[in-house]
CSV table of C-alpha atoms and ligand atoms in Angstrom, one decimal:
chain,number,residue,atom,x,y,z
C,295,MET,CA,-77.2,-37.8,38.3
C,296,ARG,CA,-79.4,-35.0,37.4
C,297,LYS,CA,-80.9,-34.4,34.5
C,298,LYS,CA,-80.1,-31.6,32.6
C,299,ILE,CA,-82.8,-28.6,31.9
C,300,VAL,CA,-82.1,-25.7,29.1
C,301,ILE,CA,-84.8,-23.2,29.1
C,302,GLY,CA,-85.4,-20.6,26.7
C,303,ASN,CA,-86.2,-17.4,28.3
C,304,TRP,CA,-88.0,-15.7,24.4
C,305,LYS,CA,-88.2,-12.2,27.0
C,306,MET,CA,-90.4,-9.6,25.0
C,307,ASN,CA,-89.6,-10.7,21.7
C,308,LYS,CA,-91.8,-12.7,18.4
C,309,THR,CA,-95.4,-12.2,17.3
C,310,LYS,CA,-97.6,-15.4,17.4
C,311,ALA,CA,-96.8,-16.3,14.1
C,312,GLU,CA,-93.0,-16.5,14.5
C,313,ALA,CA,-93.4,-18.1,17.6
C,314,ILE,CA,-95.3,-20.8,16.4
C,315,GLU,CA,-92.9,-21.3,13.5
C,316,THR,CA,-89.8,-21.3,15.8
C,317,LEU,CA,-91.4,-23.8,17.8
C,318,LYS,CA,-92.2,-26.3,14.7
C,319,LEU,CA,-88.6,-25.7,13.2
C,320,PHE,CA,-87.1,-26.7,17.0
C,321,TYR,CA,-89.0,-29.5,16.7
C,322,ALA,CA,-88.2,-30.6,13.4
C,323,GLY,CA,-84.2,-30.5,14.2
C,324,LEU,CA,-84.1,-31.4,17.2
C,325,GLY,CA,-85.7,-34.8,16.6
C,326,SER,CA,-86.4,-37.0,20.3
C,327,LEU,CA,-83.8,-36.4,22.7
C,328,ASP,CA,-84.6,-38.0,25.7
C,329,SER,CA,-81.5,-37.3,28.2
C,330,VAL,CA,-82.2,-33.2,28.5
C,331,GLU,CA,-85.3,-31.2,29.6
C,332,TYR,CA,-85.8,-28.7,27.8
C,333,GLY,CA,-88.8,-25.7,26.9
C,334,PHE,CA,-89.3,-21.9,26.5
C,335,CYS,CA,-90.9,-19.9,28.3
C,336,PRO,CA,-92.2,-17.4,25.6
C,337,PRO,CA,-94.5,-14.0,26.5
C,338,PHE,CA,-97.8,-14.7,28.6
C,339,LEU,CA,-99.3,-14.4,25.5
C,340,TYR,CA,-98.6,-16.8,24.0
C,341,ILE,CA,-98.4,-20.2,26.4
C,342,SER,CA,-101.8,-21.2,25.6
C,343,ASP,CA,-100.7,-21.8,21.9
C,344,MET,CA,-97.4,-22.6,22.4
C,345,VAL,CA,-98.9,-25.3,24.9
C,346,ARG,CA,-101.8,-26.7,21.9
C,347,GLU,CA,-98.7,-27.3,19.8
C,348,GLY,CA,-97.2,-30.0,21.2
C,349,THR,CA,-95.9,-31.6,24.2
C,350,ILE,CA,-92.3,-29.5,25.2
C,351,ALA,CA,-92.7,-28.1,27.9
C,352,ILE,CA,-93.7,-24.6,27.8
C,353,GLY,CA,-92.9,-21.7,30.5
C,354,ALA,CA,-93.6,-18.3,32.1
C,355,GLN,CA,-91.3,-15.8,32.7
C,356,ASP,CA,-93.1,-14.4,35.8
C,357,VAL,CA,-96.0,-15.1,38.0
C,358,PHE,CA,-97.6,-13.3,40.8
C,359,TRP,CA,-98.2,-15.0,44.3
C,360,LYS,CA,-101.7,-14.3,44.9
C,361,GLU,CA,-103.8,-17.0,43.4
C,362,SER,CA,-106.8,-13.9,42.6
C,363,GLY,CA,-108.3,-10.8,42.9
C,364,ALA,CA,-108.0,-7.4,42.2
C,365,PHE,CA,-104.3,-7.1,41.3
C,366,THR,CA,-104.3,-5.3,37.4
C,367,GLY,CA,-102.0,-7.3,34.8
C,368,PHE,CA,-100.7,-10.0,37.0
C,369,THR,CA,-100.7,-13.7,36.6
C,370,SER,CA,-100.9,-16.9,39.2
C,371,ALA,CA,-99.8,-19.4,39.4
C,372,LYS,CA,-103.1,-21.3,39.3
C,373,MET,CA,-104.1,-19.7,36.3
C,374,LEU,CA,-100.5,-20.5,34.9
C,375,LYS,CA,-101.0,-24.7,35.8
C,376,ASP,CA,-105.1,-24.4,34.3
C,377,ILE,CA,-103.1,-23.6,31.0
C,378,GLY,CA,-101.0,-25.9,30.9
C,379,ALA,CA,-97.9,-23.9,31.8
C,380,LYS,CA,-94.9,-25.9,33.4
C,381,PHE,CA,-92.8,-23.8,35.5
C,382,ALA,CA,-91.9,-20.0,35.8
C,383,ILE,CA,-89.1,-18.1,35.7
C,384,ILE,CA,-89.2,-15.8,38.8
C,385,GLY,CA,-86.4,-13.0,40.3
C,386,HIS,CA,-84.9,-12.8,37.0
C,387,SER,CA,-82.7,-9.6,37.0
C,388,GLU,CA,-84.4,-7.8,34.4
C,389,ARG,CA,-87.9,-7.5,36.9
C,390,ARG,CA,-85.5,-7.0,39.3
C,391,GLY,CA,-84.8,-4.2,37.8
C,392,ARG,CA,-80.9,-5.2,37.1
C,393,PHE,CA,-79.8,-4.8,33.2
C,394,GLY,CA,-76.5,-5.5,31.9
C,395,LYS,CA,-76.8,-2.4,29.7
C,396,LEU,CA,-78.9,-0.4,32.1
C,397,GLU,CA,-81.4,1.4,29.5
C,398,VAL,CA,-84.1,2.9,31.5
C,399,PRO,CA,-84.1,6.0,33.6
C,400,GLU,CA,-82.5,5.3,37.2
C,401,SER,CA,-85.2,6.4,39.3
C,402,THR,CA,-88.1,3.9,37.5
C,403,ILE,CA,-86.2,0.7,38.3
C,404,GLY,CA,-88.2,0.6,41.8
C,405,SER,CA,-91.1,0.2,39.9
C,406,PHE,CA,-89.5,-3.3,38.0
C,407,ALA,CA,-90.3,-4.4,42.5
C,408,GLU,CA,-88.7,-7.8,42.1
C,409,THR,CA,-87.2,-8.3,46.1
C,410,ASP,CA,-85.9,-11.4,47.3
C,411,GLU,CA,-89.0,-10.8,49.2
C,412,THR,CA,-91.6,-11.4,45.7
C,413,VAL,CA,-89.1,-13.9,44.5
C,414,ASN,CA,-89.9,-15.5,48.3
C,415,LEU,CA,-93.5,-15.0,48.1
C,416,LYS,CA,-93.8,-16.1,43.8
C,417,LEU,CA,-91.2,-19.2,44.7
C,418,LYS,CA,-94.8,-20.0,47.2
C,419,ALA,CA,-97.0,-19.9,45.2
C,420,CYS,CA,-95.5,-21.9,42.2
C,421,LEU,CA,-94.8,-24.5,45.4
C,422,ALA,CA,-98.7,-24.7,45.7
C,423,GLU,CA,-99.5,-25.3,42.7
C,424,GLY,CA,-97.2,-27.7,40.9
C,425,VAL,CA,-95.6,-25.0,38.7
C,426,ILE,CA,-91.3,-25.1,39.1
C,427,PRO,CA,-90.1,-22.3,39.9
C,428,ILE,CA,-86.6,-20.8,38.1
C,429,VAL,CA,-85.3,-18.9,40.3
C,430,CYS,CA,-82.6,-16.3,39.0
C,431,CYS,CA,-79.7,-14.9,40.8
C,432,GLY,CA,-77.2,-13.3,40.5
C,433,GLU,CA,-74.6,-10.5,40.9
C,434,THR,CA,-73.9,-6.8,38.9
C,435,LEU,CA,-70.8,-5.8,37.6
C,436,ALA,CA,-70.1,-3.6,40.2
C,437,GLU,CA,-71.0,-6.2,43.2
C,438,ARG,CA,-68.3,-8.9,41.5
C,439,GLU,CA,-65.6,-6.2,41.0
C,440,ALA,CA,-66.3,-5.2,44.9
C,441,GLY,CA,-66.2,-8.7,45.7
C,442,ASN,CA,-69.2,-9.3,46.7
C,443,THR,CA,-70.7,-11.7,44.3
C,444,ASP,CA,-71.3,-14.7,46.9
C,445,SER,CA,-72.2,-12.8,49.4
C,446,VAL,CA,-74.8,-10.6,46.9
C,447,ILE,CA,-76.1,-14.7,45.6
C,448,ALA,CA,-76.1,-16.2,48.9
C,449,THR,CA,-77.8,-13.2,50.3
C,450,GLN,CA,-80.4,-13.3,47.2
C,451,ILE,CA,-80.4,-16.9,48.1
C,452,ALA,CA,-81.1,-16.7,51.8
C,453,GLY,CA,-84.2,-14.6,50.7
C,454,ALA,CA,-85.8,-16.5,48.0
C,455,LEU,CA,-86.0,-19.4,50.4
C,456,ASP,CA,-86.6,-18.6,53.3
C,457,GLY,CA,-89.6,-20.6,55.8
C,458,ILE,CA,-89.9,-23.4,53.0
C,459,SER,CA,-89.2,-26.5,54.1
C,460,GLU,CA,-86.2,-28.7,52.5
C,461,ALA,CA,-89.5,-31.3,51.5
C,462,ASP,CA,-91.0,-28.6,49.9
C,463,LEU,CA,-88.6,-27.2,47.9
C,464,ALA,CA,-87.4,-30.4,45.9
C,465,PRO,CA,-89.0,-28.9,42.7
C,466,LEU,CA,-86.9,-25.9,42.5
C,467,VAL,CA,-85.1,-25.3,39.9
C,468,VAL,CA,-81.5,-22.9,40.5
C,469,ALA,CA,-80.6,-20.4,37.9
C,470,TYR,CA,-77.3,-18.0,38.3
C,471,GLU,CA,-77.1,-15.4,35.8
C,472,PRO,CA,-74.7,-12.6,36.0
C,473,VAL,CA,-75.9,-9.1,35.0
C,474,TRP,CA,-73.1,-8.1,33.5
C,475,ALA,CA,-73.6,-11.6,30.9
C,476,ILE,CA,-76.9,-11.2,29.8
C,477,GLY,CA,-77.4,-10.2,26.6
C,478,THR,CA,-73.4,-8.6,26.4
C,479,GLY,CA,-72.3,-11.4,25.0
C,480,LYS,CA,-69.8,-11.5,27.7
C,481,VAL,CA,-70.2,-15.1,28.5
C,482,CYS,CA,-68.5,-16.1,31.7
C,483,ASP,CA,-66.3,-18.2,32.0
C,484,ALA,CA,-67.0,-21.4,32.9
C,485,ALA,CA,-64.8,-22.5,35.6
C,486,GLU,CA,-66.1,-19.5,37.5
C,487,ALA,CA,-69.5,-20.2,36.3
C,488,ASN,CA,-69.1,-23.5,38.1
C,489,ARG,CA,-67.8,-22.0,41.3
C,490,VAL,CA,-70.7,-19.5,42.1
C,491,CYS,CA,-72.7,-22.8,41.1
C,492,ALA,CA,-71.8,-24.4,43.3
C,493,MET,CA,-71.3,-22.0,45.9
C,494,ILE,CA,-75.2,-21.5,45.6
C,495,ARG,CA,-75.8,-25.1,46.3
C,496,SER,CA,-73.9,-25.4,49.5
C,497,CYS,CA,-76.3,-22.4,50.3
C,498,LEU,CA,-79.3,-25.3,49.9
C,499,PRO,CA,-79.9,-27.1,52.4
C,500,ALA,CA,-77.6,-30.3,53.1
C,501,SER,CA,-80.5,-32.8,52.5
C,502,ILE,CA,-81.5,-31.8,49.0
C,503,ARG,CA,-78.6,-29.6,47.2
C,504,ASP,CA,-77.1,-32.5,45.5
C,505,SER,CA,-80.6,-33.1,43.2
C,506,ILE,CA,-81.1,-29.4,43.0
C,507,ARG,CA,-80.6,-28.5,39.0
C,508,ILE,CA,-78.9,-24.7,39.2
C,509,GLN,CA,-78.2,-24.0,35.3
C,510,TYR,CA,-76.0,-21.1,34.4
C,511,GLY,CA,-77.1,-17.7,32.5
C,512,GLY,CA,-75.8,-15.0,30.2
C,513,SER,CA,-74.4,-14.9,26.4
C,514,VAL,CA,-74.4,-18.8,26.5
C,515,ASN,CA,-74.8,-19.7,22.7
C,516,PRO,CA,-74.1,-22.5,20.5
C,517,ALA,CA,-70.2,-22.2,20.5
C,518,ASN,CA,-69.2,-21.9,24.7
C,519,ALA,CA,-72.4,-24.5,26.0
C,520,LYS,CA,-70.9,-27.5,26.3
C,521,GLU,CA,-67.7,-26.2,27.9
C,522,LEU,CA,-70.2,-25.0,30.6
C,523,PHE,CA,-72.7,-27.4,30.4
C,524,SER,CA,-70.1,-30.2,31.2
C,525,GLN,CA,-68.7,-28.1,34.6
C,526,SER,CA,-69.6,-30.7,37.5
C,527,ASP,CA,-72.5,-28.1,39.3
C,528,ILE,CA,-74.3,-26.8,36.0
C,529,ASP,CA,-77.1,-28.0,35.3
C,530,GLY,CA,-77.6,-26.5,32.1
C,531,GLY,CA,-79.1,-23.4,30.9
C,532,LEU,CA,-81.5,-20.4,31.1
C,533,VAL,CA,-80.9,-19.1,27.8
C,534,GLY,CA,-82.4,-15.9,26.1
C,535,GLY,CA,-81.3,-14.6,22.6
C,536,ALA,CA,-79.7,-17.9,21.8
C,537,SER,CA,-82.8,-19.1,21.9
C,538,LEU,CA,-84.4,-17.1,19.1
C,539,LYS,CA,-83.3,-19.3,16.8
C,540,ALA,CA,-84.8,-22.7,16.3
C,541,GLU,CA,-81.4,-23.8,15.1
C,542,ASP,CA,-79.3,-22.0,17.3
C,543,PHE,CA,-81.3,-23.0,20.6
C,544,VAL,CA,-81.5,-26.6,19.1
C,545,GLN,CA,-77.8,-26.9,19.4
C,546,VAL,CA,-77.9,-25.2,22.7
C,547,VAL,CA,-79.5,-28.2,23.6
C,548,GLN,CA,-77.9,-30.9,22.2
C,549,ALA,CA,-74.4,-29.7,24.0
C,550,ALA,CA,-76.4,-31.1,27.3
C,551,VAL,CA,-76.2,-34.4,26.5
C,552,VAL,CA,-73.2,-35.9,28.1
W,684,PGA,P1,-79.4,-14.5,27.2
W,684,PGA,O1,-80.3,-13.8,28.4
W,684,PGA,O2,-78.9,-15.5,27.2
W,684,PGA,O3,-79.9,-13.8,26.3
W,684,PGA,O4,-78.0,-13.3,28.1
W,684,PGA,C1,-80.4,-14.5,29.5
W,684,PGA,C2,-81.5,-14.1,30.2
W,684,PGA,O5,-81.3,-13.7,30.3
W,684,PGA,O6,-82.2,-15.8,31.1
């Protein structure tokens, strides 16, 4: 059976003191729980501090594919590994410039620069360094309404996995995050989320598809997590807003216990 994995994506939130406080409250609230894998992706700046605080898995919200060099402002998978980060989110829709609620001028979207090709390069870099990759995919509302959900996601998955051997893909985690559900409070219906996650599974190489974990993300909260996580093809969640408060995230992680 696939072990469920629930990851909190803090995005650009919290001061360092708030980050450590939330982590401590989370530890106190959850106690010990071995049957679920869980962790946080804080802003890059706090990763080292949070790693030092304990044994919970800490990851990054992005990564660059080059190992080192003249790449101002970027962070490599090697550097993440060096400071103890266990995993990295790759291709989040907010890094693809696909916002649920568009808050940036349309003309600036390209500057977010994440494409299926960069996702592929980042995935290869993480696999090479032993950083667990969480590859995000998902459709916009316009794509869903046009009936293109499955084809958009199949294209994103094919682009992400291009040229990577089945054996190398074993550590992969995929997150299905419909763009229209992210940060909007409009969660995807559990049966539909499960259908899309099963479709994603069918896009993965046959020899590994049954062992790859596929998360759902998009307005997961303590009230809806249990129904989502109990679906046959949903193996946990990538959780934004509800991971910012320790007591909420404790409940979301507990909802993944089967
Ligand atoms: P949300 O974000 O839970 O706030 O909708 C999820 C995500 O973007 O990973």
